[in-house]
Coordinates of C-alpha atoms and ligand atoms in Angstrom, one line a residue:
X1290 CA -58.1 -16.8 30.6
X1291 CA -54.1 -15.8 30.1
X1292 CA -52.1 -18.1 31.5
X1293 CA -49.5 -16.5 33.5
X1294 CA -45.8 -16.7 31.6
X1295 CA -43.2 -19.3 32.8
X1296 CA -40.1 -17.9 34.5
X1297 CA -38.1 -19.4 32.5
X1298 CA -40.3 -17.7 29.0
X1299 CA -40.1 -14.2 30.9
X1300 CA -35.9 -14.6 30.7
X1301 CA -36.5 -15.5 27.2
X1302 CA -37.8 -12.4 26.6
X1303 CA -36.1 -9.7 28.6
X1304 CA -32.4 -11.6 27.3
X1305 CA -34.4 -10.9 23.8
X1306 CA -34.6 -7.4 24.2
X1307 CA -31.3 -7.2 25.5
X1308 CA -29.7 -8.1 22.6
X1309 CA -30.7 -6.3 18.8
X1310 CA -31.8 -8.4 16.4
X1311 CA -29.3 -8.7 13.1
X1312 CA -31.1 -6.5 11.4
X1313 CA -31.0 -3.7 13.4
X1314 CA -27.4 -4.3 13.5
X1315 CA -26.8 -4.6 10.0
X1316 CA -28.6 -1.9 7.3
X1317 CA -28.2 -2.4 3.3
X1318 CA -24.7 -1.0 2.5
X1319 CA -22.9 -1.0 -1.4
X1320 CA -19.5 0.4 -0.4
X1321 CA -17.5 1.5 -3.4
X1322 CA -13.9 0.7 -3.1
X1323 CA -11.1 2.2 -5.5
X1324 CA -7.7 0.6 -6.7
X1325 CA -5.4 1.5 -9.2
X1326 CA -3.6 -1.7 -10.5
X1327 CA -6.3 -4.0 -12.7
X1328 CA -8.5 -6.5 -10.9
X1329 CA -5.8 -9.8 -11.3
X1330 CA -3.4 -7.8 -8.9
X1331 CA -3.2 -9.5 -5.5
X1332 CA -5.3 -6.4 -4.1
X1333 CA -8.2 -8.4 -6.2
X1334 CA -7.2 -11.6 -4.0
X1335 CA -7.3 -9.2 -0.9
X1336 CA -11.0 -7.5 -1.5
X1337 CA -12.0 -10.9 -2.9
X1338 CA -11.6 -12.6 0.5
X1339 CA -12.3 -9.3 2.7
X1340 CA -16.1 -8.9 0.7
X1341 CA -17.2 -12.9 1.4
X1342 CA -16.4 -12.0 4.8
X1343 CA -18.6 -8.8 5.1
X1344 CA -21.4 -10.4 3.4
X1345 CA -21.3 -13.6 5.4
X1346 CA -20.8 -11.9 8.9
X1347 CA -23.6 -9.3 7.7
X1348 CA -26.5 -11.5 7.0
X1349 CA -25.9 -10.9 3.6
X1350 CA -26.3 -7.0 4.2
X1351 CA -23.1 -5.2 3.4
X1352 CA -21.6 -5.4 0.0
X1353 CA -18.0 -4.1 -1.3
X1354 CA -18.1 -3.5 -4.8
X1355 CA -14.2 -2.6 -6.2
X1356 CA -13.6 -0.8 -9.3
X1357 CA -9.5 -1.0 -10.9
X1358 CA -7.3 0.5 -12.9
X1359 CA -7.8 4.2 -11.4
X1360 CA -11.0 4.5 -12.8
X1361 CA -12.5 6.4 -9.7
X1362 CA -9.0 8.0 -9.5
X1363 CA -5.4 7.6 -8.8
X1364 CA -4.0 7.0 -5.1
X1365 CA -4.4 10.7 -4.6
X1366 CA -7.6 11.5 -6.3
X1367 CA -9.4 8.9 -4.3
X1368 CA -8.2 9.7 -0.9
X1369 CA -9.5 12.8 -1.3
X1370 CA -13.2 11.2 -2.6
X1371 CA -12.9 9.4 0.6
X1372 CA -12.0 12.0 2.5
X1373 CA -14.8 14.1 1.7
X1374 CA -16.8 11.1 2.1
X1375 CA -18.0 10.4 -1.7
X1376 CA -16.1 7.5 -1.8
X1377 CA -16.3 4.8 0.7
X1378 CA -12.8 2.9 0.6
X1379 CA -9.2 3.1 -1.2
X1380 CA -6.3 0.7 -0.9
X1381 CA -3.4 3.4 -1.7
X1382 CA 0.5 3.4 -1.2
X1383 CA 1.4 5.5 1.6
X1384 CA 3.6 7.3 -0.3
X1385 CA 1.4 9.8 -2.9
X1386 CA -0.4 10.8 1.0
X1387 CA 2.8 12.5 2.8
X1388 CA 1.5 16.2 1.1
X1389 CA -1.5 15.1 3.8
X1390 CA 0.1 12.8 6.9
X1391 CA 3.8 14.3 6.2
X1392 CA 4.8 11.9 8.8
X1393 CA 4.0 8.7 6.4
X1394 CA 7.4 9.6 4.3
X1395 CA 9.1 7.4 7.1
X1396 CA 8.2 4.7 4.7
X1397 CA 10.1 6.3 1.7
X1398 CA 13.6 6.2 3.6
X1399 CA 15.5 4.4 0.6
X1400 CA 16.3 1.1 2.3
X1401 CA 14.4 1.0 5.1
X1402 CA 13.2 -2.5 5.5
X1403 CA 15.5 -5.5 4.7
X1404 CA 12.1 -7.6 4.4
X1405 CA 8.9 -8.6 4.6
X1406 CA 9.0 -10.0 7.9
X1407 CA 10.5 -6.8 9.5
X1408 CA 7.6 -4.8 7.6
X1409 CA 4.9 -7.0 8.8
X1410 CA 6.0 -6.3 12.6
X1411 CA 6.4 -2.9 12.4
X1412 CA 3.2 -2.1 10.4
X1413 CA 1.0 -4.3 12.7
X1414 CA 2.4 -3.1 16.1
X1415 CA 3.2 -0.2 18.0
X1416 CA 4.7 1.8 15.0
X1417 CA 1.4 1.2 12.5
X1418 CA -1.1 2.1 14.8
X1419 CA 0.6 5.3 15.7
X1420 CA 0.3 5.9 12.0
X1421 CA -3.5 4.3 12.2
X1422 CA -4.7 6.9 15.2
X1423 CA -3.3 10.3 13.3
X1424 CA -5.6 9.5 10.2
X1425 CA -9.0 10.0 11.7
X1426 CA -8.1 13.8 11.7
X1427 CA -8.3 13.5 8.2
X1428 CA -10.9 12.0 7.6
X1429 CA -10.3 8.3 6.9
X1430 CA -9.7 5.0 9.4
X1431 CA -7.1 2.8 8.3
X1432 CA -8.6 -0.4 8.8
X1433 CA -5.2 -2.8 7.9
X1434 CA -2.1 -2.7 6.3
X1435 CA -2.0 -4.7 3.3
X1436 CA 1.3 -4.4 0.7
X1437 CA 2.4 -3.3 -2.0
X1438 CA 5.9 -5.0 -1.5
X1439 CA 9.3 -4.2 -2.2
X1440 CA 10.2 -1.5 -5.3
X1441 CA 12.6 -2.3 -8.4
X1442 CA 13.9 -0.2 -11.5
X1443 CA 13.0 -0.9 -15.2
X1444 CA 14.3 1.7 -17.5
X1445 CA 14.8 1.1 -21.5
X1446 CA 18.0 3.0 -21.4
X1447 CA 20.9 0.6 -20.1
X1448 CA 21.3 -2.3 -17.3
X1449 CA 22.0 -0.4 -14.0
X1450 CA 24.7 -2.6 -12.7
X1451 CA 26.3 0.3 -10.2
X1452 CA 25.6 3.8 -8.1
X1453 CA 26.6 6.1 -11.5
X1454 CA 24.1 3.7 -13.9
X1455 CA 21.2 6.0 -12.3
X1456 CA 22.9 9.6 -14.1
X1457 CA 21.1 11.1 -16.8
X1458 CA 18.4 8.7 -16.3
X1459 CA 15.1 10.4 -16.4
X1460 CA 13.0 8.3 -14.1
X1461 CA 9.3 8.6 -12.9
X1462 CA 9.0 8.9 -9.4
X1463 CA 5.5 8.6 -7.5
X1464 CA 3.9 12.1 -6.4
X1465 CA 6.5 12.0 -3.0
X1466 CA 9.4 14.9 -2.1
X1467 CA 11.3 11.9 -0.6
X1468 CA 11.0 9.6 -4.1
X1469 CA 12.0 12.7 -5.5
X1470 CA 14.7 13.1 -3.8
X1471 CA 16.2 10.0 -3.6
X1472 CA 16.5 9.7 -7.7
X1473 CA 18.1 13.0 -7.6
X1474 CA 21.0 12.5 -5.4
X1475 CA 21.5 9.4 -7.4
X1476 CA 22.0 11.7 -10.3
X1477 CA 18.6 11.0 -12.3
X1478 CA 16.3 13.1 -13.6
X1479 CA 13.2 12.2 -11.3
X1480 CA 9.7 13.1 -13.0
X1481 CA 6.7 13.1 -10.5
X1482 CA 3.7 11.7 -12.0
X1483 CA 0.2 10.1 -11.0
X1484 CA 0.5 5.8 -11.6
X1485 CA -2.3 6.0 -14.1
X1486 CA 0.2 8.2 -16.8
X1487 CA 3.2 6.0 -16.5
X1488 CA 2.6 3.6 -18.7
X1489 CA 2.0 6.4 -21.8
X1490 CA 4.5 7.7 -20.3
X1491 CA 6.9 5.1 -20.7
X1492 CA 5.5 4.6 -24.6
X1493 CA 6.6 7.9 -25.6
X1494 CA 10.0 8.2 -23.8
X1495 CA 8.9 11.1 -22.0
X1496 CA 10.7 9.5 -19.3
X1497 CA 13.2 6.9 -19.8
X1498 CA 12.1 4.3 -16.3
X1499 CA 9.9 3.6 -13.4
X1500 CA 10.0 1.7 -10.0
X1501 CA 7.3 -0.9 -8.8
X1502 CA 7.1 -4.3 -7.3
X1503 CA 7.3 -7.1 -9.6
X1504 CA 3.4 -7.4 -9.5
X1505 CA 2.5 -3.9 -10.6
X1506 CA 5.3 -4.1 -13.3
X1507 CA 3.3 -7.2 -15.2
X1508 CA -0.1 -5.9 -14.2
X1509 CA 1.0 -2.8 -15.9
X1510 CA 2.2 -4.4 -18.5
X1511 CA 5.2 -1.8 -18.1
X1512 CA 7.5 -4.9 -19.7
X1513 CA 5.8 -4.0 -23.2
X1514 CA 7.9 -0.9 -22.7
X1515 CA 11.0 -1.4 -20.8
X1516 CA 13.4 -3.6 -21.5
X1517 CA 15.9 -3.6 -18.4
X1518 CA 14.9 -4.5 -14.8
X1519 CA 17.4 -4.1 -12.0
X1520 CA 16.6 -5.9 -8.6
X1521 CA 17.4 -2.4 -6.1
X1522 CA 14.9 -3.7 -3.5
X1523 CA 15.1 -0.1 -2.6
X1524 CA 12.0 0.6 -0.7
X1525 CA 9.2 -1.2 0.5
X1526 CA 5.7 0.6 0.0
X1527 CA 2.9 -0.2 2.6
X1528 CA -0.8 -0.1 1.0
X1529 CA -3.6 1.3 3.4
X1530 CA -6.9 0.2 3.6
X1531 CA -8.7 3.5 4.0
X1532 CA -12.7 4.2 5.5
X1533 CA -14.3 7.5 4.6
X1534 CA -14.6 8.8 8.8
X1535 CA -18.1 10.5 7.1
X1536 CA -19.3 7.4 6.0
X1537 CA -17.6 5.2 9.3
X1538 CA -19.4 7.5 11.8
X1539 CA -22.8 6.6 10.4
X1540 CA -21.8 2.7 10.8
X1541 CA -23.2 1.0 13.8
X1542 CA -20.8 -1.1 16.1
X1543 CA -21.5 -4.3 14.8
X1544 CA -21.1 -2.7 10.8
X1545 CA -17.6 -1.3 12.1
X1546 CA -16.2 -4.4 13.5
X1547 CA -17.4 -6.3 10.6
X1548 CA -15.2 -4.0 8.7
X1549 CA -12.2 -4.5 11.1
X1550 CA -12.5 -8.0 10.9
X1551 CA -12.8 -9.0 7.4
X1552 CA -9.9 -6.2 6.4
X1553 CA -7.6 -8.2 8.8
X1554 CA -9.0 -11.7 7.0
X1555 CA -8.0 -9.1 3.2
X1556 CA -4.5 -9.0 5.3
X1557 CA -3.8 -12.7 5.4
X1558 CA -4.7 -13.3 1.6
X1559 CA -3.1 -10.5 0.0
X1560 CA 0.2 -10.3 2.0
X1561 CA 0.0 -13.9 0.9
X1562 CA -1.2 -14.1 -2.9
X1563 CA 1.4 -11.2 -3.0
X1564 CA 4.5 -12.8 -1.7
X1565 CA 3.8 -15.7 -4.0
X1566 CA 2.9 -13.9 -7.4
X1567 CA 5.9 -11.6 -6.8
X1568 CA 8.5 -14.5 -7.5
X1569 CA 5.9 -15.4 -10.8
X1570 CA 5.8 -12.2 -11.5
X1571 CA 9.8 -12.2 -12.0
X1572 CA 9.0 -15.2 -14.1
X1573 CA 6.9 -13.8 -16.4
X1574 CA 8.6 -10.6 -16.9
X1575 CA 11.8 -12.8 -18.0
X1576 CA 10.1 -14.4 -20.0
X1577 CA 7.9 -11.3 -22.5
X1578 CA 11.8 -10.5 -22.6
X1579 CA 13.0 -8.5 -20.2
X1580 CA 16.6 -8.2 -19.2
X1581 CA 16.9 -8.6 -16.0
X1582 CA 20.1 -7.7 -13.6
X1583 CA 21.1 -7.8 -9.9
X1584 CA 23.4 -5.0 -8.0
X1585 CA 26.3 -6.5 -6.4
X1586 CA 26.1 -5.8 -2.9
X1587 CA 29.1 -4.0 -2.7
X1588 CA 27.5 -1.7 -5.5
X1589 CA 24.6 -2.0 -3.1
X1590 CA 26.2 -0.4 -0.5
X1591 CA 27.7 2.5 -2.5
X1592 CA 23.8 3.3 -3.4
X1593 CA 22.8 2.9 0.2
X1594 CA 25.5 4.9 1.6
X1595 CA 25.1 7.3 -1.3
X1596 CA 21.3 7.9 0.1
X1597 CA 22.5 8.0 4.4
X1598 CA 22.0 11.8 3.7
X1599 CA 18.3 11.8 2.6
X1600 CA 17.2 10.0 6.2
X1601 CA 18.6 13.6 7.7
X1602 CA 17.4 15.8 5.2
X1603 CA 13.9 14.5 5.5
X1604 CA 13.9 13.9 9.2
X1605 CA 12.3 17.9 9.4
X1606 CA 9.1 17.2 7.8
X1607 CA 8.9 13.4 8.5
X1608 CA 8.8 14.4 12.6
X1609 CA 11.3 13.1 15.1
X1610 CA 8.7 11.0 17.2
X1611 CA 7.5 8.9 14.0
X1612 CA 11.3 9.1 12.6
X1613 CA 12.1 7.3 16.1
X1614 CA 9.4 5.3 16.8
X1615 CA 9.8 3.6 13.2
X1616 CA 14.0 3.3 13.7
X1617 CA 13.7 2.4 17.3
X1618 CA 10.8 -0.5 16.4
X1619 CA 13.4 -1.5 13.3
X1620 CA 15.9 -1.6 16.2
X1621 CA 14.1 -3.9 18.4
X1622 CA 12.8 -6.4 15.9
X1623 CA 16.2 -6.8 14.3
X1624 CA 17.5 -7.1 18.1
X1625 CA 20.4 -4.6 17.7
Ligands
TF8_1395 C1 2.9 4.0 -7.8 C2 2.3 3.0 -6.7 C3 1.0 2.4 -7.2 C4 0.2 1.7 -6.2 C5 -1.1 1.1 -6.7 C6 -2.0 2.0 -7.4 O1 4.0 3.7 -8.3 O2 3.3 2.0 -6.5 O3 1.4 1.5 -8.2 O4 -0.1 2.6 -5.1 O5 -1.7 0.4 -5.7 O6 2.3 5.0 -8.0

Protein backbone atom coordinates (compact mmCIF):
# COMPACT_ATOMS: atom_id res chain seq x y z
CA UNK A 1 0.00 0.00 0.00
CA UNK A 2 1.39 3.83 -0.76
CA UNK A 3 1.32 5.78 1.92
CA UNK A 4 -0.17 9.02 1.11
CA UNK A 5 2.78 12.01 1.00
CA UNK A 6 3.10 14.46 4.01
CA UNK A 7 2.07 18.04 3.44
CA UNK A 8 4.92 19.21 4.33
CA UNK A 9 7.04 16.42 1.59
CA UNK A 10 4.40 17.67 -1.21
CA UNK A 11 5.98 21.50 -0.56
CA UNK A 12 9.26 19.90 -0.78
CA UNK A 13 8.64 18.97 -3.99
CA UNK A 14 6.57 21.52 -5.91
CA UNK A 15 9.33 24.39 -4.25
CA UNK A 16 11.81 21.66 -6.09
CA UNK A 17 10.39 22.08 -9.26
CA UNK A 18 10.14 25.65 -8.87
CA UNK A 19 13.48 26.24 -8.79
CA UNK A 20 16.21 24.53 -11.72
CA UNK A 21 18.68 22.54 -10.43
CA UNK A 22 22.50 23.96 -10.95
CA UNK A 23 22.96 22.15 -13.72
CA UNK A 24 20.44 23.21 -15.72
CA UNK A 25 21.53 26.57 -14.95
CA UNK A 26 25.05 26.13 -15.69
CA UNK A 27 26.29 24.10 -19.15
CA UNK A 28 30.14 23.32 -19.79
CA UNK A 29 31.60 26.63 -21.13
CA UNK A 30 35.70 27.35 -22.12
CA UNK A 31 35.47 31.05 -23.00
CA UNK A 32 38.48 32.32 -24.77
CA UNK A 33 39.49 35.74 -23.69
CA UNK A 34 42.10 37.94 -25.71
CA UNK A 35 44.69 40.68 -24.30
CA UNK A 36 47.39 42.37 -25.69
CA UNK A 37 49.93 43.22 -22.96
CA UNK A 38 51.85 39.71 -21.58
CA UNK A 39 50.15 37.75 -18.79
CA UNK A 40 52.23 39.74 -15.61
CA UNK A 41 50.12 42.93 -16.68
CA UNK A 42 47.54 43.79 -14.03
CA UNK A 43 44.81 42.60 -16.65
CA UNK A 44 46.39 39.01 -15.61
CA UNK A 45 45.57 40.11 -11.86
CA UNK A 46 42.07 41.17 -13.16
CA UNK A 47 41.03 37.76 -15.27
CA UNK A 48 42.88 35.86 -12.46
CA UNK A 49 40.37 36.96 -9.86
CA UNK A 50 37.31 37.27 -12.34
CA UNK A 51 37.89 33.21 -13.59
CA UNK A 52 37.96 31.77 -9.63
CA UNK A 53 34.82 33.61 -9.39
CA UNK A 54 33.02 32.01 -12.57
CA UNK A 55 34.22 28.71 -11.66
CA UNK A 56 33.28 28.88 -8.08
CA UNK A 57 29.73 30.47 -8.57
CA UNK A 58 29.32 27.90 -11.66
CA UNK A 59 29.67 24.59 -9.95
CA UNK A 60 32.81 24.42 -11.41
CA UNK A 61 31.11 24.72 -14.97
CA UNK A 62 32.34 27.86 -16.77
CA UNK A 63 36.02 28.35 -17.47
CA UNK A 64 37.88 31.55 -18.87
CA UNK A 65 40.87 30.68 -20.49
CA UNK A 66 43.10 34.12 -21.51
CA UNK A 67 45.68 34.10 -24.14
CA UNK A 68 48.40 37.58 -24.12
CA UNK A 69 50.53 39.42 -25.99
CA UNK A 70 48.04 39.78 -29.07
CA UNK A 71 48.28 36.44 -29.99
CA UNK A 72 44.51 36.10 -30.99
CA UNK A 73 44.88 39.79 -32.25
CA UNK A 74 45.38 43.35 -31.46
CA UNK A 75 42.62 45.59 -29.67
CA UNK A 76 41.06 45.82 -33.04
CA UNK A 77 41.44 42.51 -34.55
CA UNK A 78 39.80 40.90 -31.59
CA UNK A 79 36.78 43.05 -31.27
CA UNK A 80 35.96 42.16 -34.49
CA UNK A 81 36.51 38.10 -33.57
CA UNK A 82 34.07 38.98 -30.86
CA UNK A 83 31.92 40.66 -32.75
CA UNK A 84 31.32 38.15 -35.12
CA UNK A 85 31.11 35.87 -32.30
CA UNK A 86 34.46 33.57 -32.86
CA UNK A 87 35.84 35.03 -30.00
CA UNK A 88 34.22 35.05 -26.70
CA UNK A 89 35.80 38.06 -24.61
CA UNK A 90 38.54 41.10 -25.14
CA UNK A 91 39.73 43.51 -22.63
CA UNK A 92 40.61 46.52 -25.21
CA UNK A 93 41.29 50.37 -24.84
CA UNK A 94 38.47 52.24 -25.89
CA UNK A 95 40.36 54.09 -28.06
CA UNK A 96 41.53 51.72 -31.35
CA UNK A 97 37.09 51.19 -31.29
CA UNK A 98 35.92 54.97 -32.17
CA UNK A 99 36.16 53.81 -36.24
CA UNK A 100 33.04 51.54 -34.62
CA UNK A 101 31.27 53.47 -31.46
CA UNK A 102 32.62 57.07 -32.78
CA UNK A 103 31.14 58.33 -29.69
CA UNK A 104 33.98 56.45 -27.36
CA UNK A 105 36.69 59.30 -28.71
CA UNK A 106 35.18 61.34 -25.66
CA UNK A 107 37.85 59.44 -23.84
CA UNK A 108 40.70 60.66 -26.15
CA UNK A 109 40.03 64.50 -25.16
CA UNK A 110 43.87 65.26 -24.31
CA UNK A 111 43.46 66.01 -20.56
CA UNK A 112 40.29 64.96 -19.78
CA UNK A 113 40.49 63.34 -16.38
CA UNK A 114 42.72 64.86 -13.59
CA UNK A 115 42.55 61.27 -11.89
CA UNK A 116 41.66 58.09 -11.15
CA UNK A 117 39.00 58.90 -8.80
CA UNK A 118 37.14 61.29 -11.29
CA UNK A 119 37.53 58.26 -13.94
CA UNK A 120 36.18 55.67 -11.69
CA UNK A 121 32.85 57.88 -11.15
CA UNK A 122 32.26 58.66 -14.41
CA UNK A 123 32.94 55.22 -15.94
CA UNK A 124 30.71 53.40 -13.32
CA UNK A 125 27.75 55.84 -13.38
CA UNK A 126 25.43 57.55 -15.50
CA UNK A 127 28.07 58.41 -18.21
CA UNK A 128 29.58 54.53 -18.59
CA UNK A 129 26.48 52.95 -18.95
CA UNK A 130 25.38 55.24 -21.68
CA UNK A 131 28.44 54.02 -23.36
CA UNK A 132 27.59 50.26 -22.02
CA UNK A 133 23.78 50.31 -23.65
CA UNK A 134 25.09 51.64 -27.35
CA UNK A 135 27.44 48.48 -27.65
CA UNK A 136 24.90 45.69 -27.87
CA UNK A 137 24.14 47.11 -31.47
CA UNK A 138 27.42 45.91 -32.22
CA UNK A 139 27.58 43.12 -31.16
CA UNK A 140 29.36 42.97 -27.82
CA UNK A 141 28.16 43.67 -23.90
CA UNK A 142 30.51 45.52 -21.90
CA UNK A 143 30.48 43.80 -18.81
CA UNK A 144 32.92 46.39 -16.59
CA UNK A 145 35.23 48.98 -16.92
CA UNK A 146 38.56 47.98 -15.87
CA UNK A 147 41.87 50.42 -16.72
CA UNK A 148 44.35 51.01 -18.55
CA UNK A 149 45.41 54.23 -16.51
CA UNK A 150 46.87 57.30 -17.28
CA UNK A 151 49.21 57.76 -20.72
CA UNK A 152 52.99 59.11 -20.72
CA UNK A 153 55.66 59.82 -23.55
CA UNK A 154 59.05 57.94 -24.03
CA UNK A 155 60.85 58.88 -27.05
CA UNK A 156 64.82 58.19 -27.67
CA UNK A 157 65.20 61.60 -29.28
CA UNK A 158 65.50 64.28 -26.35
CA UNK A 159 63.83 65.07 -22.77
CA UNK A 160 60.41 66.85 -23.59
CA UNK A 161 60.61 69.47 -20.90
CA UNK A 162 58.08 72.02 -22.84
CA UNK A 163 54.97 72.45 -25.63
CA UNK A 164 57.86 72.88 -28.72
CA UNK A 165 59.88 69.54 -27.31
CA UNK A 166 56.94 67.52 -29.24
CA UNK A 167 58.16 69.12 -33.04
CA UNK A 168 59.72 66.92 -35.43
CA UNK A 169 59.06 64.12 -33.14
CA UNK A 170 57.74 61.25 -35.00
CA UNK A 171 55.60 59.58 -32.47
CA UNK A 172 53.31 56.39 -32.66
CA UNK A 173 49.91 57.11 -31.87
CA UNK A 174 47.20 54.21 -31.24
CA UNK A 175 44.79 53.44 -34.44
CA UNK A 176 42.45 56.88 -33.17
CA UNK A 177 41.79 60.26 -35.51
CA UNK A 178 41.73 62.07 -32.06
CA UNK A 179 45.52 60.47 -30.88
CA UNK A 180 46.18 61.51 -34.21
CA UNK A 181 45.40 64.63 -33.96
CA UNK A 182 46.39 65.62 -30.80
CA UNK A 183 50.37 64.80 -31.64
CA UNK A 184 49.91 66.82 -34.68
CA UNK A 185 48.86 70.07 -33.37
CA UNK A 186 51.62 69.60 -31.02
CA UNK A 187 53.81 69.60 -34.05
CA UNK A 188 54.86 65.76 -34.09
CA UNK A 189 54.84 63.54 -36.64
CA UNK A 190 51.99 61.03 -35.35
CA UNK A 191 52.35 57.41 -36.94
CA UNK A 192 49.12 55.20 -36.34
CA UNK A 193 50.01 51.70 -35.72
CA UNK A 194 48.46 48.46 -34.11
CA UNK A 195 50.27 47.91 -30.15
CA UNK A 196 51.63 44.67 -31.25
CA UNK A 197 54.26 46.60 -33.94
CA UNK A 198 55.46 49.26 -31.61
CA UNK A 199 57.97 47.70 -30.03
CA UNK A 200 59.87 46.75 -33.61
CA UNK A 201 58.87 49.68 -34.28
CA UNK A 202 60.68 51.51 -31.70
CA UNK A 203 63.94 49.08 -32.54
CA UNK A 204 64.37 50.35 -35.86
CA UNK A 205 63.64 54.07 -35.40
CA UNK A 206 60.84 54.00 -37.75
CA UNK A 207 59.32 56.11 -35.31
CA UNK A 208 61.23 58.01 -32.77
CA UNK A 209 58.42 57.45 -29.37
CA UNK A 210 55.27 56.07 -28.02
CA UNK A 211 52.68 56.78 -25.22
CA UNK A 212 51.49 54.19 -22.54
CA UNK A 213 50.86 53.85 -18.86
CA UNK A 214 53.81 53.08 -16.83
CA UNK A 215 52.66 49.34 -16.72
CA UNK A 216 52.50 48.68 -20.51
CA UNK A 217 55.79 50.61 -20.90
CA UNK A 218 57.78 47.77 -18.59
CA UNK A 219 55.50 44.93 -19.75
CA UNK A 220 56.58 45.96 -23.17
CA UNK A 221 59.79 46.23 -22.31
CA UNK A 222 59.54 49.57 -24.54
CA UNK A 223 62.56 50.90 -21.90
CA UNK A 224 65.02 48.45 -23.91
CA UNK A 225 64.43 51.05 -26.53
CA UNK A 226 63.66 54.42 -25.32
CA UNK A 227 65.59 56.18 -23.29
CA UNK A 228 63.52 59.46 -22.15
CA UNK A 229 60.18 59.29 -20.30
CA UNK A 230 58.20 62.49 -19.70
CA UNK A 231 55.35 62.36 -17.03
CA UNK A 232 52.36 64.29 -19.59
CA UNK A 233 49.60 62.38 -17.78
CA UNK A 234 47.87 63.40 -20.93
CA UNK A 235 45.03 61.07 -21.29
CA UNK A 236 43.55 58.37 -19.33
CA UNK A 237 42.47 55.26 -21.41
CA UNK A 238 39.53 53.11 -20.14
CA UNK A 239 39.86 49.18 -20.88
CA UNK A 240 36.46 47.32 -21.69
CA UNK A 241 35.53 44.10 -20.80
CA UNK A 242 33.81 43.03 -23.94
CA UNK A 243 31.06 39.71 -24.44
CA UNK A 244 30.58 38.39 -27.95
CA UNK A 245 26.29 39.41 -27.97
CA UNK A 246 26.32 35.88 -30.39
CA UNK A 247 27.76 34.01 -27.75
CA UNK A 248 25.79 36.16 -24.61
CA UNK A 249 22.38 35.48 -26.19
CA UNK A 250 22.88 31.69 -25.97
CA UNK A 251 23.89 32.22 -22.05
CA UNK A 252 21.16 31.41 -19.60
CA UNK A 253 20.30 33.96 -16.77
CA UNK A 254 22.18 32.53 -14.17
CA UNK A 255 25.48 32.08 -16.89
CA UNK A 256 24.95 35.97 -17.54
CA UNK A 257 24.91 37.22 -14.15
CA UNK A 258 27.78 35.00 -13.21
CA UNK A 259 29.53 36.97 -15.80
CA UNK A 260 28.38 40.37 -14.47
CA UNK A 261 29.38 39.52 -11.27
CA UNK A 262 32.72 38.15 -11.35
CA UNK A 263 33.82 41.02 -14.06
CA UNK A 264 32.81 43.55 -11.36
CA UNK A 265 34.96 41.29 -8.58
CA UNK A 266 37.99 41.59 -12.12
CA UNK A 267 37.12 45.55 -11.43
CA UNK A 268 38.20 45.70 -7.76
CA UNK A 269 41.61 43.72 -8.42
CA UNK A 270 42.76 45.24 -11.42
CA UNK A 271 41.88 48.88 -10.81
CA UNK A 272 43.79 47.94 -7.75
CA UNK A 273 47.00 45.73 -8.68
CA UNK A 274 47.09 48.61 -11.37
CA UNK A 275 47.26 51.60 -9.23
CA UNK A 276 49.84 49.94 -7.23
CA UNK A 277 52.29 48.49 -9.97
CA UNK A 278 51.98 51.84 -11.79
CA UNK A 279 54.22 53.63 -9.04
CA UNK A 280 56.68 50.19 -9.39
CA UNK A 281 56.44 50.35 -12.64
CA UNK A 282 58.11 54.09 -12.49
CA UNK A 283 60.57 52.32 -10.26
CA UNK A 284 61.65 49.89 -12.49
CA UNK A 285 61.80 51.86 -15.54
CA UNK A 286 64.36 54.27 -13.58
CA UNK A 287 66.15 51.90 -12.71
CA UNK A 288 66.90 49.61 -16.57
CA UNK A 289 67.96 53.38 -17.14
CA UNK A 290 65.54 55.45 -18.27
CA UNK A 291 65.67 59.23 -18.04
CA UNK A 292 62.94 60.32 -16.66
CA UNK A 293 61.46 64.11 -16.57
CA UNK A 294 58.40 65.99 -15.36
CA UNK A 295 56.56 69.14 -17.34
CA UNK A 296 56.36 72.10 -15.26
CA UNK A 297 52.93 72.92 -14.87
CA UNK A 298 53.11 76.16 -16.38
CA UNK A 299 54.63 74.21 -19.49
CA UNK A 300 51.69 72.00 -18.64
CA UNK A 301 49.28 74.48 -19.33
CA UNK A 302 50.86 75.83 -22.62
CA UNK A 303 50.27 71.99 -23.81
CA UNK A 304 46.78 71.91 -22.51
CA UNK A 305 45.76 75.12 -23.80
CA UNK A 306 47.74 74.35 -27.00
CA UNK A 307 45.11 71.20 -27.40
CA UNK A 308 41.56 73.49 -26.10
CA UNK A 309 41.01 73.40 -30.00
CA UNK A 310 40.91 69.58 -30.58
CA UNK A 311 37.77 69.23 -27.88
CA UNK A 312 35.85 71.46 -30.77
CA UNK A 313 37.18 69.98 -33.68
CA UNK A 314 36.22 66.56 -32.58
CA UNK A 315 33.00 67.41 -30.95
CA UNK A 316 31.27 66.54 -34.72
CA UNK A 317 31.94 62.95 -34.76
CA UNK A 318 32.26 62.39 -30.99
CA UNK A 319 28.21 63.52 -30.67
CA UNK A 320 27.00 66.43 -28.56
CA UNK A 321 24.89 64.15 -26.14
CA UNK A 322 27.97 61.86 -25.08
CA UNK A 323 30.32 65.13 -25.46
CA UNK A 324 27.91 66.57 -22.69
CA UNK A 325 26.89 63.86 -20.79
CA UNK A 326 30.80 63.04 -20.19
CA UNK A 327 31.70 67.19 -19.45
CA UNK A 328 28.47 67.72 -17.60
CA UNK A 329 29.21 64.29 -15.24
CA UNK A 330 33.17 65.79 -15.06
CA UNK A 331 31.23 68.98 -13.97
CA UNK A 332 29.25 67.42 -11.21
CA UNK A 333 31.85 65.18 -9.61
CA UNK A 334 34.43 67.91 -9.52
CA UNK A 335 31.44 70.11 -8.00
CA UNK A 336 32.02 73.14 -10.34
C1 LIG B 1 47.93 50.97 -27.12
C2 LIG B 1 47.03 50.58 -25.94
C3 LIG B 1 47.27 49.10 -25.63
C4 LIG B 1 46.25 48.49 -24.67
C5 LIG B 1 46.55 47.03 -24.32
C6 LIG B 1 46.58 46.12 -25.48
O1 LIG B 1 48.84 51.79 -26.93
O2 LIG B 1 47.33 51.37 -24.83
O3 LIG B 1 48.50 49.02 -25.04
O4 LIG B 1 44.98 48.62 -25.19
O5 LIG B 1 45.59 46.57 -23.42
O6 LIG B 1 47.71 50.48 -28.21
Amino acid sequence: MIKPLLPATLFAVALFAGVQPASAQFQDRNFRVSNGVSKEHPMGNGLAAMGACTLQKSGGKMKMQSFWDGALGNDLTATQSVRTGSLDMVLTSTAPLTAIIPALGVFDLPFLFNDEKEADQLLDGKAGAWFSDKLPAVGVVNLSWWENGFRHTTNSRRPITKAEDFQGVKMRVMQNTIFIDTFKELGSNAVPLAFSEVYSALETKTVDGQENPYNNIENMKFYEVQKYLTLTKHAYSPTLVLFSKKIWDGLSPAEQGVLKDCAAVGQTEQRKVNRMKSDESLANLKASGMQVNEISPAETLRVRDKLKVIYERHSGSIGREALDLVLGELKRVRGS
